[in-house]
Amino acid sequence: MYLTRLIYVSTITQLCRPESLDEILIASRKHNEEDHITGILSFDEQYFLQCLEGSRSKVNEAYSRIHNDKRHTNVIILDYEEISSRVFGDWSMGYVPKSKLTALLNIQFSGSDSFTPYEMSGASAFQMLLELKKNLPSD
Ligand SMILES: Cc1cc2nc3c(=O)[nH]c(=O)nc-3n(C[C@H](O)[C@H](O)[C@H](O)COP(=O)(O)O)c2cc1C
């Protein structure tokens, strides 16, 4: 089954409470491990930027669940493509909190020094996530 990468951006809703993030990560890591999905999730208290990589059918299934989740809204796909290898293979879902989304990194990959993932191309979003990966501890 073809290896696929999907990157999307979304906006938090009021249904996403402070404890929700832990719940999201626990559910993500459980399902993703079972489905051999790997990836990274960055979050700045307003927007999510997530990359999922794995078999096309499993990535599609996970995205469908995620898309229907009421804890976020305005879910927009930035990139969806077949890939020849994974880049986040060490993480069932690596997590990057706000503190790592520095002004320097934001200005490098978007037109602003704040985290504005809706303004990013798929290629910029991917490059930014690769940059963030450098400081991520393995799962
Ligand atoms: C921003 C965000 C990212 C998520 N990422 C994943 C993910 O990578 N994998 C996953 O299985 N669920 C993810 N979820 C959770 C799913 O939407 C859904 O709640 C979960 O898969 C259902 O798990 P359960 O049936 O075990 O309760 C995410 C939710 C949000 C809001």
PDB file of C-alpha atoms and ligand atoms in Angstrom:
ATOM      1  CA  MET A   1       0.000   0.000   0.000  1.00  0.00           C
ATOM      2  CA  TYR A   2       1.427   3.354  -1.017  1.00  0.00           C
ATOM      3  CA  LEU A   3       3.152   5.419   1.613  1.00  0.00           C
ATOM      4  CA  THR A   4       1.421   8.785   1.893  1.00  0.00           C
ATOM      5  CA  ARG A   5       1.966  12.072   3.721  1.00  0.00           C
ATOM      6  CA  LEU A   6      -0.849  14.382   4.732  1.00  0.00           C
ATOM      7  CA  ILE A   7      -0.370  17.812   6.325  1.00  0.00           C
ATOM      8  CA  TYR A   8      -3.293  19.866   7.567  1.00  0.00           C
ATOM      9  CA  VAL A   9      -3.943  22.965   9.623  1.00  0.00           C
ATOM     10  CA  SER A  10      -6.905  23.578  11.959  1.00  0.00           C
ATOM     11  CA  THR A  11      -8.212  25.952  14.616  1.00  0.00           C
ATOM     12  CA  ILE A  12      -8.998  25.016  18.198  1.00  0.00           C
ATOM     13  CA  THR A  13     -12.644  25.249  19.372  1.00  0.00           C
ATOM     14  CA  GLN A  14     -14.103  25.867  22.822  1.00  0.00           C
ATOM     15  CA  LEU A  15     -14.649  22.122  23.171  1.00  0.00           C
ATOM     16  CA  CYS A  16     -10.880  21.716  23.403  1.00  0.00           C
ATOM     17  CA  ARG A  17     -10.221  22.105  27.122  1.00  0.00           C
ATOM     18  CA  PRO A  18      -6.755  22.236  28.730  1.00  0.00           C
ATOM     19  CA  GLU A  19      -6.847  18.485  29.484  1.00  0.00           C
ATOM     20  CA  SER A  20      -7.944  17.674  25.924  1.00  0.00           C
ATOM     21  CA  LEU A  21      -4.442  17.902  24.563  1.00  0.00           C
ATOM     22  CA  ASP A  22      -3.231  15.014  26.712  1.00  0.00           C
ATOM     23  CA  GLU A  23      -6.301  13.000  25.689  1.00  0.00           C
ATOM     24  CA  ILE A  24      -5.632  13.753  22.003  1.00  0.00           C
ATOM     25  CA  LEU A  25      -2.007  12.655  22.298  1.00  0.00           C
ATOM     26  CA  ILE A  26      -2.881   9.449  24.184  1.00  0.00           C
ATOM     27  CA  ALA A  27      -5.534   8.473  21.597  1.00  0.00           C
ATOM     28  CA  SER A  28      -3.243   9.484  18.714  1.00  0.00           C
ATOM     29  CA  ARG A  29      -0.304   7.447  19.918  1.00  0.00           C
ATOM     30  CA  LYS A  30      -2.481   4.379  20.614  1.00  0.00           C
ATOM     31  CA  HIS A  31      -4.232   4.386  17.218  1.00  0.00           C
ATOM     32  CA  ASN A  32      -1.202   5.487  15.250  1.00  0.00           C
ATOM     33  CA  GLU A  33       0.986   2.751  16.694  1.00  0.00           C
ATOM     34  CA  GLU A  34      -1.651   0.142  15.788  1.00  0.00           C
ATOM     35  CA  ASP A  35      -1.965   1.568  12.269  1.00  0.00           C
ATOM     36  CA  HIS A  36       1.774   2.199  11.707  1.00  0.00           C
ATOM     37  CA  ILE A  37       1.141   5.909  11.319  1.00  0.00           C
ATOM     38  CA  THR A  38       3.906   8.290  12.304  1.00  0.00           C
ATOM     39  CA  GLY A  39       3.969  12.063  12.434  1.00  0.00           C
ATOM     40  CA  ILE A  40       4.178  15.306  14.315  1.00  0.00           C
ATOM     41  CA  LEU A  41       1.651  17.712  15.854  1.00  0.00           C
ATOM     42  CA  SER A  42       2.470  21.343  16.585  1.00  0.00           C
ATOM     43  CA  PHE A  43       0.151  23.563  18.560  1.00  0.00           C
ATOM     44  CA  ASP A  44       0.327  27.196  19.644  1.00  0.00           C
ATOM     45  CA  GLU A  45      -2.910  27.482  21.715  1.00  0.00           C
ATOM     46  CA  GLN A  46      -4.882  28.613  18.661  1.00  0.00           C
ATOM     47  CA  TYR A  47      -3.838  26.532  15.650  1.00  0.00           C
ATOM     48  CA  PHE A  48      -2.852  22.928  15.060  1.00  0.00           C
ATOM     49  CA  LEU A  49      -0.432  21.906  12.316  1.00  0.00           C
ATOM     50  CA  GLN A  50      -0.148  18.135  11.922  1.00  0.00           C
ATOM     51  CA  CYS A  51       1.637  15.744   9.601  1.00  0.00           C
ATOM     52  CA  LEU A  52       0.528  12.127   9.260  1.00  0.00           C
ATOM     53  CA  GLU A  53       2.519   9.560   7.288  1.00  0.00           C
ATOM     54  CA  GLY A  54       1.709   5.924   6.663  1.00  0.00           C
ATOM     55  CA  SER A  55      -0.207   3.709   4.269  1.00  0.00           C
ATOM     56  CA  ARG A  56      -2.668   5.672   2.175  1.00  0.00           C
ATOM     57  CA  SER A  57      -5.711   3.831   3.545  1.00  0.00           C
ATOM     58  CA  LYS A  58      -4.671   4.244   7.189  1.00  0.00           C
ATOM     59  CA  VAL A  59      -3.781   7.919   6.735  1.00  0.00           C
ATOM     60  CA  ASN A  60      -7.153   8.503   5.079  1.00  0.00           C
ATOM     61  CA  GLU A  61      -8.986   6.696   7.905  1.00  0.00           C
ATOM     62  CA  ALA A  62      -7.150   8.675  10.585  1.00  0.00           C
ATOM     63  CA  TYR A  63      -7.751  11.974   8.787  1.00  0.00           C
ATOM     64  CA  SER A  64     -11.441  11.191   8.475  1.00  0.00           C
ATOM     65  CA  ARG A  65     -11.691  10.648  12.263  1.00  0.00           C
ATOM     66  CA  ILE A  66      -9.617  13.735  12.982  1.00  0.00           C
ATOM     67  CA  HIS A  67     -11.626  15.887  10.569  1.00  0.00           C
ATOM     68  CA  ASN A  68     -14.855  15.016  12.422  1.00  0.00           C
ATOM     69  CA  ASP A  69     -13.389  15.868  15.825  1.00  0.00           C
ATOM     70  CA  LYS A  70     -15.287  18.831  17.313  1.00  0.00           C
ATOM     71  CA  ARG A  71     -12.286  19.989  19.341  1.00  0.00           C
ATOM     72  CA  HIS A  72     -11.024  21.765  16.233  1.00  0.00           C
ATOM     73  CA  THR A  73     -12.531  23.339  13.128  1.00  0.00           C
ATOM     74  CA  ASN A  74     -11.664  24.830   9.718  1.00  0.00           C
ATOM     75  CA  VAL A  75      -9.524  21.783   8.957  1.00  0.00           C
ATOM     76  CA  ILE A  76      -7.639  22.499   5.719  1.00  0.00           C
ATOM     77  CA  ILE A  77      -5.291  20.096   3.916  1.00  0.00           C
ATOM     78  CA  LEU A  78      -2.003  21.783   2.952  1.00  0.00           C
ATOM     79  CA  ASP A  79      -0.288  18.759   1.449  1.00  0.00           C
ATOM     80  CA  TYR A  80      -1.277  15.239   0.408  1.00  0.00           C
ATOM     81  CA  GLU A  81       1.183  13.175  -1.582  1.00  0.00           C
ATOM     82  CA  GLU A  82       2.746   9.801  -2.138  1.00  0.00           C
ATOM     83  CA  ILE A  83       6.195   9.592  -0.555  1.00  0.00           C
ATOM     84  CA  SER A  84       9.046   7.147  -0.925  1.00  0.00           C
ATOM     85  CA  SER A  85      10.067   7.144   2.754  1.00  0.00           C
ATOM     86  CA  ARG A  86       8.982   8.482   6.140  1.00  0.00           C
ATOM     87  CA  VAL A  87      10.716  11.373   7.883  1.00  0.00           C
ATOM     88  CA  PHE A  88       8.914  11.073  11.251  1.00  0.00           C
ATOM     89  CA  GLY A  89       9.403   7.319  11.618  1.00  0.00           C
ATOM     90  CA  ASP A  90      10.588   7.693  15.224  1.00  0.00           C
ATOM     91  CA  TRP A  91       7.314   9.221  16.441  1.00  0.00           C
ATOM     92  CA  SER A  92       3.807   7.737  16.646  1.00  0.00           C
ATOM     93  CA  MET A  93       2.910  11.396  17.218  1.00  0.00           C
ATOM     94  CA  GLY A  94       5.689  13.808  18.153  1.00  0.00           C
ATOM     95  CA  TYR A  95       4.407  16.893  19.935  1.00  0.00           C
ATOM     96  CA  VAL A  96       5.750  20.420  19.524  1.00  0.00           C
ATOM     97  CA  PRO A  97       4.360  22.967  21.995  1.00  0.00           C
ATOM     98  CA  LYS A  98       4.167  26.728  21.533  1.00  0.00           C
ATOM     99  CA  SER A  99       7.562  27.408  23.106  1.00  0.00           C
ATOM    100  CA  LYS A 100       9.294  25.733  20.160  1.00  0.00           C
ATOM    101  CA  LEU A 101       7.418  27.845  17.607  1.00  0.00           C
ATOM    102  CA  THR A 102       9.822  30.727  17.756  1.00  0.00           C
ATOM    103  CA  ALA A 103       9.546  34.049  15.911  1.00  0.00           C
ATOM    104  CA  LEU A 104      12.684  33.126  13.974  1.00  0.00           C
ATOM    105  CA  LEU A 105      11.181  29.887  12.726  1.00  0.00           C
ATOM    106  CA  ASN A 106       7.854  31.540  11.910  1.00  0.00           C
ATOM    107  CA  ILE A 107       9.464  34.273   9.825  1.00  0.00           C
ATOM    108  CA  GLN A 108      11.587  31.687   8.022  1.00  0.00           C
ATOM    109  CA  PHE A 109       8.545  29.750   6.775  1.00  0.00           C
ATOM    110  CA  SER A 110       5.722  32.300   6.582  1.00  0.00           C
ATOM    111  CA  GLY A 111       5.081  35.992   6.029  1.00  0.00           C
ATOM    112  CA  SER A 112       4.787  36.706   9.736  1.00  0.00           C
ATOM    113  CA  ASP A 113       6.745  36.219  12.955  1.00  0.00           C
ATOM    114  CA  SER A 114       3.721  34.613  14.624  1.00  0.00           C
ATOM    115  CA  PHE A 115       2.499  31.079  13.980  1.00  0.00           C
ATOM    116  CA  THR A 116       0.136  31.455  10.982  1.00  0.00           C
ATOM    117  CA  PRO A 117      -0.022  27.992   9.417  1.00  0.00           C
ATOM    118  CA  TYR A 118      -3.019  28.911   7.203  1.00  0.00           C
ATOM    119  CA  GLU A 119      -0.655  31.276   5.397  1.00  0.00           C
ATOM    120  CA  MET A 120       1.879  28.543   4.644  1.00  0.00           C
ATOM    121  CA  SER A 121       2.292  26.491   1.506  1.00  0.00           C
ATOM    122  CA  GLY A 122       2.414  22.733   1.948  1.00  0.00           C
ATOM    123  CA  ALA A 123       6.131  22.846   1.174  1.00  0.00           C
ATOM    124  CA  SER A 124       6.824  25.523   3.824  1.00  0.00           C
ATOM    125  CA  ALA A 125       4.743  23.668   6.409  1.00  0.00           C
ATOM    126  CA  PHE A 126       6.682  20.483   5.704  1.00  0.00           C
ATOM    127  CA  GLN A 127      10.040  22.268   5.935  1.00  0.00           C
ATOM    128  CA  MET A 128       9.019  23.901   9.211  1.00  0.00           C
ATOM    129  CA  LEU A 129       7.971  20.552  10.693  1.00  0.00           C
ATOM    130  CA  LEU A 130      11.326  19.093   9.614  1.00  0.00           C
ATOM    131  CA  GLU A 131      13.079  21.950  11.416  1.00  0.00           C
ATOM    132  CA  LEU A 132      10.984  21.328  14.549  1.00  0.00           C
ATOM    133  CA  LYS A 133      11.815  17.626  14.407  1.00  0.00           C
ATOM    134  CA  LYS A 134      15.478  18.409  15.137  1.00  0.00           C
ATOM    135  CA  ASN A 135      14.666  19.225  18.778  1.00  0.00           C
ATOM    136  CA  LEU A 136      12.085  16.509  19.334  1.00  0.00           C
ATOM    137  CA  PRO A 137      12.922  13.674  21.758  1.00  0.00           C
ATOM    138  CA  SER A 138      12.196  10.199  20.309  1.00  0.00           C
ATOM    139  CA  ASP A 139       8.993   8.453  21.480  1.00  0.00           C
TER     140      ASP A 139
HETATM  141  C1  LIG B   1      -5.645  18.228  16.486  1.00  0.00           C
HETATM  142  C2  LIG B   1      -6.007  16.779  16.628  1.00  0.00           C
HETATM  143  C3  LIG B   1      -5.107  15.800  16.218  1.00  0.00           C
HETATM  144  C4  LIG B   1      -5.429  14.440  16.327  1.00  0.00           C
HETATM  145  N1  LIG B   1      -4.533  13.504  15.879  1.00  0.00           N
HETATM  146  C5  LIG B   1      -4.886  12.200  15.902  1.00  0.00           C
HETATM  147  C6  LIG B   1      -4.008  11.206  15.365  1.00  0.00           C
HETATM  148  O1  LIG B   1      -2.896  11.477  14.887  1.00  0.00           O
HETATM  149  N2  LIG B   1      -4.421   9.913  15.406  1.00  0.00           N
HETATM  150  C7  LIG B   1      -5.624   9.546  15.940  1.00  0.00           C
HETATM  151  O2  LIG B   1      -5.942   8.356  15.947  1.00  0.00           O
HETATM  152  N3  LIG B   1      -6.453  10.458  16.483  1.00  0.00           N
HETATM  153  C8  LIG B   1      -6.109  11.770  16.475  1.00  0.00           C
HETATM  154  N4  LIG B   1      -6.948  12.704  17.012  1.00  0.00           N
HETATM  155  C9  LIG B   1      -8.139  12.230  17.768  1.00  0.00           C
HETATM  156  C10 LIG B   1      -9.255  11.817  16.845  1.00  0.00           C
HETATM  157  O3  LIG B   1      -9.914  12.957  16.365  1.00  0.00           O
HETATM  158  C11 LIG B   1     -10.268  10.930  17.609  1.00  0.00           C
HETATM  159  O4  LIG B   1     -10.743  11.624  18.740  1.00  0.00           O
HETATM  160  C12 LIG B   1      -9.630   9.655  18.088  1.00  0.00           C
HETATM  161  O5  LIG B   1      -8.910   9.021  17.073  1.00  0.00           O
HETATM  162  C13 LIG B   1     -10.740   8.712  18.590  1.00  0.00           C
HETATM  163  O6  LIG B   1     -10.167   7.762  19.403  1.00  0.00           O
HETATM  164  P1  LIG B   1     -11.072   6.794  20.303  1.00  0.00           P
HETATM  165  O7  LIG B   1     -12.067   6.175  19.365  1.00  0.00           O
HETATM  166  O8  LIG B   1     -10.103   5.793  20.852  1.00  0.00           O
HETATM  167  O9  LIG B   1     -11.687   7.649  21.369  1.00  0.00           O
HETATM  168  C14 LIG B   1      -6.678  14.072  16.897  1.00  0.00           C
HETATM  169  C15 LIG B   1      -7.569  15.056  17.298  1.00  0.00           C
HETATM  170  C16 LIG B   1      -7.251  16.400  17.176  1.00  0.00           C
HETATM  171  C17 LIG B   1      -8.229  17.440  17.622  1.00  0.00           C
END
